[in-house]
Short mmCIF file of N, CA and C in Angstrom, two decimals:
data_model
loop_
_atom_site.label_atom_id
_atom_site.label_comp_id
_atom_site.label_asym_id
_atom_site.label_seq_id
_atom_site.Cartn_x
_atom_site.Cartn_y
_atom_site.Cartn_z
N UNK A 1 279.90 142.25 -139.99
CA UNK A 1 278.89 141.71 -140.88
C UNK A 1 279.53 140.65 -141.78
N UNK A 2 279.02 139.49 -141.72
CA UNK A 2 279.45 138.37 -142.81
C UNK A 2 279.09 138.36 -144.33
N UNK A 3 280.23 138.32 -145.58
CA UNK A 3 280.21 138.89 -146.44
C UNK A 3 279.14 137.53 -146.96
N UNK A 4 278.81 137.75 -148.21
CA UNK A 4 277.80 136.80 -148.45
C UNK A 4 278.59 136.42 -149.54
N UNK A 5 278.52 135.69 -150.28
CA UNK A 5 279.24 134.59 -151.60
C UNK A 5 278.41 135.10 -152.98
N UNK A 6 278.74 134.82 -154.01
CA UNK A 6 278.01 135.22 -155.16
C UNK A 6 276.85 134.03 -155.32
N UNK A 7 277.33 132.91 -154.86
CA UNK A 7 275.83 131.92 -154.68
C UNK A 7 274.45 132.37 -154.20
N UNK A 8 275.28 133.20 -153.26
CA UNK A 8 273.85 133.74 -151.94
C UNK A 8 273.57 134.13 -152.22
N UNK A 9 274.05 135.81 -153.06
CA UNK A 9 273.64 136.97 -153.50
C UNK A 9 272.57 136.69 -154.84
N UNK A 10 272.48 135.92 -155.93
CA UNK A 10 271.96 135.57 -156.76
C UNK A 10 270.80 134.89 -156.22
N UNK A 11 270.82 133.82 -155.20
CA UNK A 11 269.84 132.65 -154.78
C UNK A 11 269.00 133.80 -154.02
N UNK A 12 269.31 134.68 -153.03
CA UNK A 12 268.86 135.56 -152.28
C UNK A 12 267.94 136.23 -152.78
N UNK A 13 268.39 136.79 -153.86
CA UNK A 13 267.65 137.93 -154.71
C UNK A 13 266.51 137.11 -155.62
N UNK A 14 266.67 135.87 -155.61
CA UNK A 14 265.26 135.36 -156.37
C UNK A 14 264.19 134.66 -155.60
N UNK A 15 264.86 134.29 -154.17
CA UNK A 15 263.99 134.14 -153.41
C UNK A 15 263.05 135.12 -152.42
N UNK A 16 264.22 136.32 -152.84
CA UNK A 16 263.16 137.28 -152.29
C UNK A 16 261.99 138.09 -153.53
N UNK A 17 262.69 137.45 -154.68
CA UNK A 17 261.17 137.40 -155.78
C UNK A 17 260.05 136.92 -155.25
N UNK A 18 260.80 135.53 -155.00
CA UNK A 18 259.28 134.74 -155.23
C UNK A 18 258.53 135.05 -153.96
N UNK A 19 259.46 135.43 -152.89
CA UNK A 19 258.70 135.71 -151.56
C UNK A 19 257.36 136.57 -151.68
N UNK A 20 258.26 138.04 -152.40
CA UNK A 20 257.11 138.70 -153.31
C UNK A 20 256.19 139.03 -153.80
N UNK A 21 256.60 137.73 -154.79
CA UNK A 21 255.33 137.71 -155.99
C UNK A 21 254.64 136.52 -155.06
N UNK A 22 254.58 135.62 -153.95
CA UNK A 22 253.79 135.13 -153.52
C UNK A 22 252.93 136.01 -152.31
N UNK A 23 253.38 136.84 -151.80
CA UNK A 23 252.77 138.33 -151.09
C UNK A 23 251.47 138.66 -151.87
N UNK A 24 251.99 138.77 -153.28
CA UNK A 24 250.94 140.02 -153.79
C UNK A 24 249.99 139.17 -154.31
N UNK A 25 250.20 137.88 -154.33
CA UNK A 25 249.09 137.19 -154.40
C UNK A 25 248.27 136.89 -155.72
N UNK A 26 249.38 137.39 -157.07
CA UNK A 26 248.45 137.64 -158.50
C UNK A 26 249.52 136.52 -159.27
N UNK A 27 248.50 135.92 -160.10
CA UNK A 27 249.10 135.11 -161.25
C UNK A 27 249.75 136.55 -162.39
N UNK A 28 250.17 136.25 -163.24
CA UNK A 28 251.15 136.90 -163.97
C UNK A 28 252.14 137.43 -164.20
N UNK A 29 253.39 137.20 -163.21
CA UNK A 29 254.53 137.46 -162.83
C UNK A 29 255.34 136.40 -163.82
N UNK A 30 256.16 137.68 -164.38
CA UNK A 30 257.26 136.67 -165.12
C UNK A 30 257.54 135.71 -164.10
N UNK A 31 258.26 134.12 -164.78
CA UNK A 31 258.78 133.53 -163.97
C UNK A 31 260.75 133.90 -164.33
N UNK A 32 261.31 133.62 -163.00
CA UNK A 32 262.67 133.45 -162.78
C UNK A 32 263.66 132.55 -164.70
N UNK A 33 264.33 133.44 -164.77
CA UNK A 33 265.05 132.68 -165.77
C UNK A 33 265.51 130.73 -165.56
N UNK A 34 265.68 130.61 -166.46
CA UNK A 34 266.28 128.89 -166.31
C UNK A 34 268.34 129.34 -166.07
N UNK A 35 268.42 130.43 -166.82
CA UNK A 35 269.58 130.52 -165.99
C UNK A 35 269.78 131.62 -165.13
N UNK A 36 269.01 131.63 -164.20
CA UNK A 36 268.89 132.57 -162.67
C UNK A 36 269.70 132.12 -162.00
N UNK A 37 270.71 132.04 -161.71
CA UNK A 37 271.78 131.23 -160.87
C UNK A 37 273.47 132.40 -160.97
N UNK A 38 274.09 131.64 -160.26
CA UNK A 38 275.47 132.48 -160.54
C UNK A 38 276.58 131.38 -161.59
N UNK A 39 276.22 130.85 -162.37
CA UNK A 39 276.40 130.23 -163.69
C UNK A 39 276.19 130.92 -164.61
N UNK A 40 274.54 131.37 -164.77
CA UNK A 40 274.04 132.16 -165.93
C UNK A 40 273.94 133.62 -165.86
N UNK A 41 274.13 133.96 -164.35
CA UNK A 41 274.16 135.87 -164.49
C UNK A 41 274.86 136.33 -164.36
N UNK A 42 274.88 137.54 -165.48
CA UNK A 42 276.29 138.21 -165.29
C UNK A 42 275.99 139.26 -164.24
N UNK A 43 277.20 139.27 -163.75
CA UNK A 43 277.31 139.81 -162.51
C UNK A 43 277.95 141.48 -162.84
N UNK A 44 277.83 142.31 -161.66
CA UNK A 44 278.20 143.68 -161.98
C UNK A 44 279.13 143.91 -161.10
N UNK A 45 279.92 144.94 -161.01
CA UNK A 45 280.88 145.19 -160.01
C UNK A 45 280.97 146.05 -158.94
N UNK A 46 281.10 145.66 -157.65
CA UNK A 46 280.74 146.61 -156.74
C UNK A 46 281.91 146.79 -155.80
N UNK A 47 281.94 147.37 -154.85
CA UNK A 47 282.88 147.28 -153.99
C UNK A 47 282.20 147.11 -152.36
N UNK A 48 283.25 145.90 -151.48
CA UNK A 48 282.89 145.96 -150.32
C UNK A 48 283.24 146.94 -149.46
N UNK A 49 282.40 146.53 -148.30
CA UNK A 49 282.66 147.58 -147.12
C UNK A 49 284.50 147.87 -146.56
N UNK A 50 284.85 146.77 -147.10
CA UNK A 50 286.64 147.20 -146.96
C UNK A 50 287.25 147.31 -148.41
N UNK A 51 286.28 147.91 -149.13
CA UNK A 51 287.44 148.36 -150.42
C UNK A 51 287.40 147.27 -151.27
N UNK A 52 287.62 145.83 -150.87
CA UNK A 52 287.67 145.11 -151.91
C UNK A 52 286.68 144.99 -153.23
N UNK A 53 287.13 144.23 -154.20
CA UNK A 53 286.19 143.83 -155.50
C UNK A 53 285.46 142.89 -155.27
N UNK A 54 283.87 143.22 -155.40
CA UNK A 54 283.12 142.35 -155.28
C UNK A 54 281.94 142.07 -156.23
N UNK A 55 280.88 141.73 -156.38
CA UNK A 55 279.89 141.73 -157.60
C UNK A 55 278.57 141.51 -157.16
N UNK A 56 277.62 142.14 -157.64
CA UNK A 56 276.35 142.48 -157.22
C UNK A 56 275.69 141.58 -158.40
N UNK A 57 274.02 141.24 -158.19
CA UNK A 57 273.38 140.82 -159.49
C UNK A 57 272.15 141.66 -159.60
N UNK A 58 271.51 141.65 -160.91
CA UNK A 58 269.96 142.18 -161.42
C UNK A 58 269.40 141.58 -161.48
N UNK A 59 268.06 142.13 -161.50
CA UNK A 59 266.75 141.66 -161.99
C UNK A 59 265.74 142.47 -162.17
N UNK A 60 265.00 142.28 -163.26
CA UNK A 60 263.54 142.69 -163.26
C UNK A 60 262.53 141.90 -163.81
N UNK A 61 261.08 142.08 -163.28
CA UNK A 61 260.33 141.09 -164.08
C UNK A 61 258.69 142.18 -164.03
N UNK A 62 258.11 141.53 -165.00
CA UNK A 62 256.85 142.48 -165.53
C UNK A 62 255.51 141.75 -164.74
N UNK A 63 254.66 142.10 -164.14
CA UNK A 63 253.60 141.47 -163.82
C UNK A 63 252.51 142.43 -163.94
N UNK A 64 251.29 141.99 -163.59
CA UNK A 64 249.67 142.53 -163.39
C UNK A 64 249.70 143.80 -162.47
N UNK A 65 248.90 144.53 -163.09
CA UNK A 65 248.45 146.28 -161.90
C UNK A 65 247.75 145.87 -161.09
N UNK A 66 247.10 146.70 -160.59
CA UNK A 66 246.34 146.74 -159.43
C UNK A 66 245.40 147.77 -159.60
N UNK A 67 244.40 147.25 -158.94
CA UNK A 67 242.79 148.55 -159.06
C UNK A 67 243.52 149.68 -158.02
N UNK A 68 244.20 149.70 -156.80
CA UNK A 68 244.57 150.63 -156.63
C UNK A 68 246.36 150.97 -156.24
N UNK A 69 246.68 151.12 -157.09
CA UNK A 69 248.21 151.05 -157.09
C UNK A 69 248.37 152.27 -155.47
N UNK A 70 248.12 152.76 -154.94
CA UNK A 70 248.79 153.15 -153.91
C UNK A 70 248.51 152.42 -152.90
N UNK A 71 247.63 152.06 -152.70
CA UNK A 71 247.48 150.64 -151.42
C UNK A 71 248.49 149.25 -151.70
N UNK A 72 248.45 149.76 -152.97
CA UNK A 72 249.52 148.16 -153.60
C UNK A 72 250.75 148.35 -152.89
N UNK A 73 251.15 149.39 -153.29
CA UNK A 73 252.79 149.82 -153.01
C UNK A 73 252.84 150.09 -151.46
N UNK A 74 252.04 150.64 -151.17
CA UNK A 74 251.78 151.59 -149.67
C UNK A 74 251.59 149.66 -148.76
N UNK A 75 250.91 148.60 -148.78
CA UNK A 75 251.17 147.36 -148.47
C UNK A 75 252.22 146.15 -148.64
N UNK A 76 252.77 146.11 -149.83
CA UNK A 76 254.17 146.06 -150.23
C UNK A 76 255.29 146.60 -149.61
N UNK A 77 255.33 147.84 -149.67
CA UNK A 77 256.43 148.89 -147.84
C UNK A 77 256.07 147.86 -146.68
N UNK A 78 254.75 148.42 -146.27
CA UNK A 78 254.67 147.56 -145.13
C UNK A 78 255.20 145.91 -145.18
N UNK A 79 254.69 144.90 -145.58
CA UNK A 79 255.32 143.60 -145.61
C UNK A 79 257.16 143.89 -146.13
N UNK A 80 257.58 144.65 -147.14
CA UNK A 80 258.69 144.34 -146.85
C UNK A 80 259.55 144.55 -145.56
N UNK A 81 258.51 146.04 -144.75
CA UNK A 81 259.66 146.31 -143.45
C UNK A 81 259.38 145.09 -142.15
N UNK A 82 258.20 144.67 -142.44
CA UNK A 82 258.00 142.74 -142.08
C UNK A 82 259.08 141.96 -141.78
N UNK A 83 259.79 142.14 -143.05
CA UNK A 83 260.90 141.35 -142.96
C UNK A 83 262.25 141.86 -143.44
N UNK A 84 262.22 143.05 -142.87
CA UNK A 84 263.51 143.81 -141.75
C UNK A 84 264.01 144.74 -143.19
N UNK A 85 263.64 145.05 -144.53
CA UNK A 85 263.75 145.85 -145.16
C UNK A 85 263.43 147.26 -144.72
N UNK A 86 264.12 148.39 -144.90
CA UNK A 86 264.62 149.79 -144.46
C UNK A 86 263.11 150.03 -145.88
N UNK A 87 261.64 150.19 -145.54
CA UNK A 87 260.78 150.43 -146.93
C UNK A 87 259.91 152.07 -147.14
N UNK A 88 259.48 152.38 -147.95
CA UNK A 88 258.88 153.31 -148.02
C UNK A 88 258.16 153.13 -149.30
N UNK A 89 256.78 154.00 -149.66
CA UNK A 89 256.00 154.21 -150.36
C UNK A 89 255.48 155.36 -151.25
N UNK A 90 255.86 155.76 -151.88
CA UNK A 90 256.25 156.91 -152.91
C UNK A 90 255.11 157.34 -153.34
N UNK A 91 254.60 158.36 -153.73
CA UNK A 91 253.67 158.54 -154.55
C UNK A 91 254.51 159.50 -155.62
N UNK A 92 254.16 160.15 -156.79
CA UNK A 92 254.86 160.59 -157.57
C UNK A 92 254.96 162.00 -157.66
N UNK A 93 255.48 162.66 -157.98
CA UNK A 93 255.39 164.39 -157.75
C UNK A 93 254.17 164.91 -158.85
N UNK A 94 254.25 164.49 -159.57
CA UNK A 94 253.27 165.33 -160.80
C UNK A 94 251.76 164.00 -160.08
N UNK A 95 251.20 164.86 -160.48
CA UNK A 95 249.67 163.99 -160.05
C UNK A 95 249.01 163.29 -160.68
N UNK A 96 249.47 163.53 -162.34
CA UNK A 96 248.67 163.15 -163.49
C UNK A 96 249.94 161.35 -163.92
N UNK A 97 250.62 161.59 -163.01
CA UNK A 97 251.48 159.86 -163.25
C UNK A 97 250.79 159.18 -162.47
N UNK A 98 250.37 157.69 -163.12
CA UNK A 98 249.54 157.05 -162.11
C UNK A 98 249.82 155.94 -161.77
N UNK A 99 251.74 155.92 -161.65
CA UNK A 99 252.21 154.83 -161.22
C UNK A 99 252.54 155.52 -159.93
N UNK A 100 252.59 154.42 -159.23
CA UNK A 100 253.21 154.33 -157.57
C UNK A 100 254.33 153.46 -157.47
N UNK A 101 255.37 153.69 -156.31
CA UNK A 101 256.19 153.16 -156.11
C UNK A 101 256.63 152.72 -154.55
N UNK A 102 257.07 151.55 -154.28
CA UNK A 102 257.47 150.93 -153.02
C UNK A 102 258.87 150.85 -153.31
N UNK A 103 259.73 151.55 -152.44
CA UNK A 103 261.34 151.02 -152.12
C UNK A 103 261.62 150.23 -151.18
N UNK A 104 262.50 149.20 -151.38
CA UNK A 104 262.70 148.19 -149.76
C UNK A 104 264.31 147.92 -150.01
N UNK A 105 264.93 148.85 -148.93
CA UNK A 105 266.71 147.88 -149.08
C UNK A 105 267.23 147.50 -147.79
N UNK A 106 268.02 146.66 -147.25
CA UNK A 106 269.03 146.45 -146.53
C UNK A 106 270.20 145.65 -147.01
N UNK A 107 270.99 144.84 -146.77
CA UNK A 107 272.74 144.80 -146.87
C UNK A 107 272.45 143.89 -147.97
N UNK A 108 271.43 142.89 -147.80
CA UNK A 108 271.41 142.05 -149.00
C UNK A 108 270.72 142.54 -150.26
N UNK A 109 269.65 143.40 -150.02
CA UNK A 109 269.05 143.34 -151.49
C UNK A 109 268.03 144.96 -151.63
N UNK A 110 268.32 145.30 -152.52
CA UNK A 110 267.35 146.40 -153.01
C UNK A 110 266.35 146.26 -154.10
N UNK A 111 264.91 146.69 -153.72
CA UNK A 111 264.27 146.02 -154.18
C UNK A 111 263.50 146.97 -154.83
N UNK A 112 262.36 147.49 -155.47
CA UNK A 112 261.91 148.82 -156.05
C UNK A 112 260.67 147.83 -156.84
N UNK A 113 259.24 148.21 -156.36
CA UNK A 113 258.19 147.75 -157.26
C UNK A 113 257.40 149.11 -157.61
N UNK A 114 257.29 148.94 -159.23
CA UNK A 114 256.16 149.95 -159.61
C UNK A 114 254.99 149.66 -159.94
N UNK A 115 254.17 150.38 -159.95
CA UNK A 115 252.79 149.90 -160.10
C UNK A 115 251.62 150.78 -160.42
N UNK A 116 250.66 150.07 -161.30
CA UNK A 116 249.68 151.38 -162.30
C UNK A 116 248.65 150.33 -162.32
N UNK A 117 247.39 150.42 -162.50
CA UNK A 117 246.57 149.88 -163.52
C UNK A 117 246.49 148.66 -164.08
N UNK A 118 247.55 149.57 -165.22
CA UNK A 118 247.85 148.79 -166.20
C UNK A 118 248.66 147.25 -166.45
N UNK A 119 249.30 147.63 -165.43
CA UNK A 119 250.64 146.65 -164.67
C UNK A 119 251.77 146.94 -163.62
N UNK A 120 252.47 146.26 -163.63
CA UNK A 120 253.80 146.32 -162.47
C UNK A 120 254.82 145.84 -163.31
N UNK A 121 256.21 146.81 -161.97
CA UNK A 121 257.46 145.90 -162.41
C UNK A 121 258.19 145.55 -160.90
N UNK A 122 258.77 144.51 -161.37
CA UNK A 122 259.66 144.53 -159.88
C UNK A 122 260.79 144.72 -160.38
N UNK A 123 262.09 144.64 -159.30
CA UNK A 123 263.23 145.32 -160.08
C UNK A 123 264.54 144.73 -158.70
N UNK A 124 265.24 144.06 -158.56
CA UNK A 124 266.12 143.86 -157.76
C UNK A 124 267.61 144.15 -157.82
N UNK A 125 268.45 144.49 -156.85
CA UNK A 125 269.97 144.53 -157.04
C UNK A 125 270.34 143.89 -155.74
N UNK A 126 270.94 142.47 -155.88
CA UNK A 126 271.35 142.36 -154.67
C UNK A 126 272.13 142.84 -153.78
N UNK A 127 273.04 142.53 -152.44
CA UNK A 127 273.86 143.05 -151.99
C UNK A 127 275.22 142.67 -152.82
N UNK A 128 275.88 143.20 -152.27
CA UNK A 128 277.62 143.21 -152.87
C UNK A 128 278.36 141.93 -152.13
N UNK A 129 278.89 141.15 -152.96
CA UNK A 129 278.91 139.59 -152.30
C UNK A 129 280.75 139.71 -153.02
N UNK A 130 281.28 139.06 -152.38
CA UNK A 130 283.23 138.80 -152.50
C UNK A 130 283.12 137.94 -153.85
N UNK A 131 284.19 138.81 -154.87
CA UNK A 131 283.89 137.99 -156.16
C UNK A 131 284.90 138.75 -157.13
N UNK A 132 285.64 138.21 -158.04
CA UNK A 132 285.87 138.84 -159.25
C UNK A 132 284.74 138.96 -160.32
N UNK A 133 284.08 140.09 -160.53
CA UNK A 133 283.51 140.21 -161.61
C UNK A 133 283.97 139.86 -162.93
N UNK A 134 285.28 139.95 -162.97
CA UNK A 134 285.77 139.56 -164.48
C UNK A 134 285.68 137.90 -164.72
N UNK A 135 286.29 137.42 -163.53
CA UNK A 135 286.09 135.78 -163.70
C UNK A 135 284.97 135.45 -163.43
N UNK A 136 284.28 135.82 -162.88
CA UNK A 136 282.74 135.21 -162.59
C UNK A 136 281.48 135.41 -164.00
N UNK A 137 282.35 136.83 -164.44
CA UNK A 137 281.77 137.17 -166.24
C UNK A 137 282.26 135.84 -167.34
N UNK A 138 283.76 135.77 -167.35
CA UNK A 138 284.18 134.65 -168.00
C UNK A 138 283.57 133.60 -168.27
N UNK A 139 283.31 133.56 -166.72
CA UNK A 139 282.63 131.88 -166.40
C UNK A 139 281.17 132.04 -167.15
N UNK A 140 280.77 132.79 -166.88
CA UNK A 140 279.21 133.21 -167.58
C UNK A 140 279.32 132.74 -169.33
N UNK A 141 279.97 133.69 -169.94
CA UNK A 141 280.11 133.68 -170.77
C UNK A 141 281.15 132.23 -171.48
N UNK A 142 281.58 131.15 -170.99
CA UNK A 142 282.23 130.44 -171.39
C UNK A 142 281.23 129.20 -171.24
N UNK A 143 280.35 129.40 -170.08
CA UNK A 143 278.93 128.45 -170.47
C UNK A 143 277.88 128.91 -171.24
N UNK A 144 277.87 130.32 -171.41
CA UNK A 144 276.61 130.86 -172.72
C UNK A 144 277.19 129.92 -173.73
N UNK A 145 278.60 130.12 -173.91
CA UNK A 145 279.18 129.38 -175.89
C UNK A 145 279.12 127.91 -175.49
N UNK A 146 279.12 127.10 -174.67
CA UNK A 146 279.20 125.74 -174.50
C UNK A 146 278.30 125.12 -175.01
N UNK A 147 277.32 125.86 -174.18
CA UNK A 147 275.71 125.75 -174.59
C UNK A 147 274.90 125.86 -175.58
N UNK A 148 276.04 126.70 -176.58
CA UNK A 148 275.19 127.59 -177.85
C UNK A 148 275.57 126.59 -178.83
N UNK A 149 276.71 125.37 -178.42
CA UNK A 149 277.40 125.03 -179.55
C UNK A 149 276.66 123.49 -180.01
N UNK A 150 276.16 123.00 -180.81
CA UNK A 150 275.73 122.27 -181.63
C UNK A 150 276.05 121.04 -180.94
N UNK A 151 275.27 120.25 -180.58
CA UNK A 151 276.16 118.84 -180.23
C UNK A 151 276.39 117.97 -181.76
N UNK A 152 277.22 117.68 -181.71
CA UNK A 152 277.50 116.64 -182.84
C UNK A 152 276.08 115.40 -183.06
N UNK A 153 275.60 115.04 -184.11
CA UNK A 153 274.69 114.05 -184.15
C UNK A 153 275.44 112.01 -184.04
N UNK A 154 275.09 111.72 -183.22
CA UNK A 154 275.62 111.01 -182.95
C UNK A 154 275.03 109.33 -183.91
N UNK A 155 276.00 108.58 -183.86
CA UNK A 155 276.33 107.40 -185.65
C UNK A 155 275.47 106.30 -184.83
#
C-alpha cells in the first residue's frame, strides 16, 4: 500500500467533505477553514503500518437535521460504501435518543455523521500519512505567529 504525504491526507479529508456535504444535498454546512491545508492544521500523531511516525488530521463541521434522521444516515452508509468506504448505520441503544449515526472508514479516512432533527455533525480523521508531527506542529505554529504579527504601517 502507498503511504500517502501529509498534503494528501489533509486535501483528502476535505474533499471527502465536500464530496459529502454535496451528497446530502442541504445548504448549511459549515464551510472548510481558510486554513484547511497542511500549513494551518495541526496534525496528530499516529503510527504507520511499519512502526514508523506519522500524522493523521481532524475535522468536524455542524450542519442542518433531517425530517428523518435514520434514512439520512441509513443513505449516507449506503453512498459512502459507493465509494469503497467499509460503512454502516447505527441506530442508538436507548430509544428515547433521536440521533442516528453513519460510520464510513478505509486506509484514508474515517468518517462518522450524526444526525437528529435538530441538526448534524460530520466528523473526519484522516488516514496516517509519513510525517513528523513535531515539525509539521512547528511549522503550524510558526505560521499561526507570522500571521498574528502586526505588519508595520508603511511611510
Amino acid at each position: 500500500m502507498r503511504t500517502m504525504t501529509p498534503e494528501q491526507a489533509v486535501d483528502g479529508m476535505y474533499r471527502f467533505y465536500n464530496a459529502t456535504v454535496a451528497h446530502l444535498a442541504q445548504d448549511g454546512w459549515e464551510p472548510i477553514p481558510s486554513d484547511g491545508n497542511v500549513e494551518g492544521q495541526i496534525p496528530e500523531p499516529c503510527a504507520l503500518d511499519d512502526g514508523s511516525e506519522g500524522v493523521r488530521y481532524s475535522a468536524g463541521f455542524l450542519g442542518p437535521g433531517q425530517a428523518d434522521p435514520l434514512e439520512a444516515a441509513k443513505a449516507l452508509a449506503t453512498y459512502w460504501e459507493g465509494l469503497g468506504l467499509k460503512a454502516e448505520a447505527l441506530v442508538p441503544a436507548n430509544p428515547k435518543n433521536p440521533r442516528m449515526i453513519a460510520n464510513g472508514v478505509n486506509s484514508s479516512i474515517n468518517a462518522q455523521y450524526m444526525v437528529r432533527k435538530e441538526g448534524a455533525s460530520l466528523s473526519f480523521v484522516s488516514g496516517c500519512a509519513k510525517g513528523s508531527e513535531k515539525a509539521l506542529h512547528d511549522k503550524v505554529v510558526q505560521n499561526r505567529e507570522r500571521s498574528a504579527r502586526p505588519t508595520p504601517p508603511s511611510e
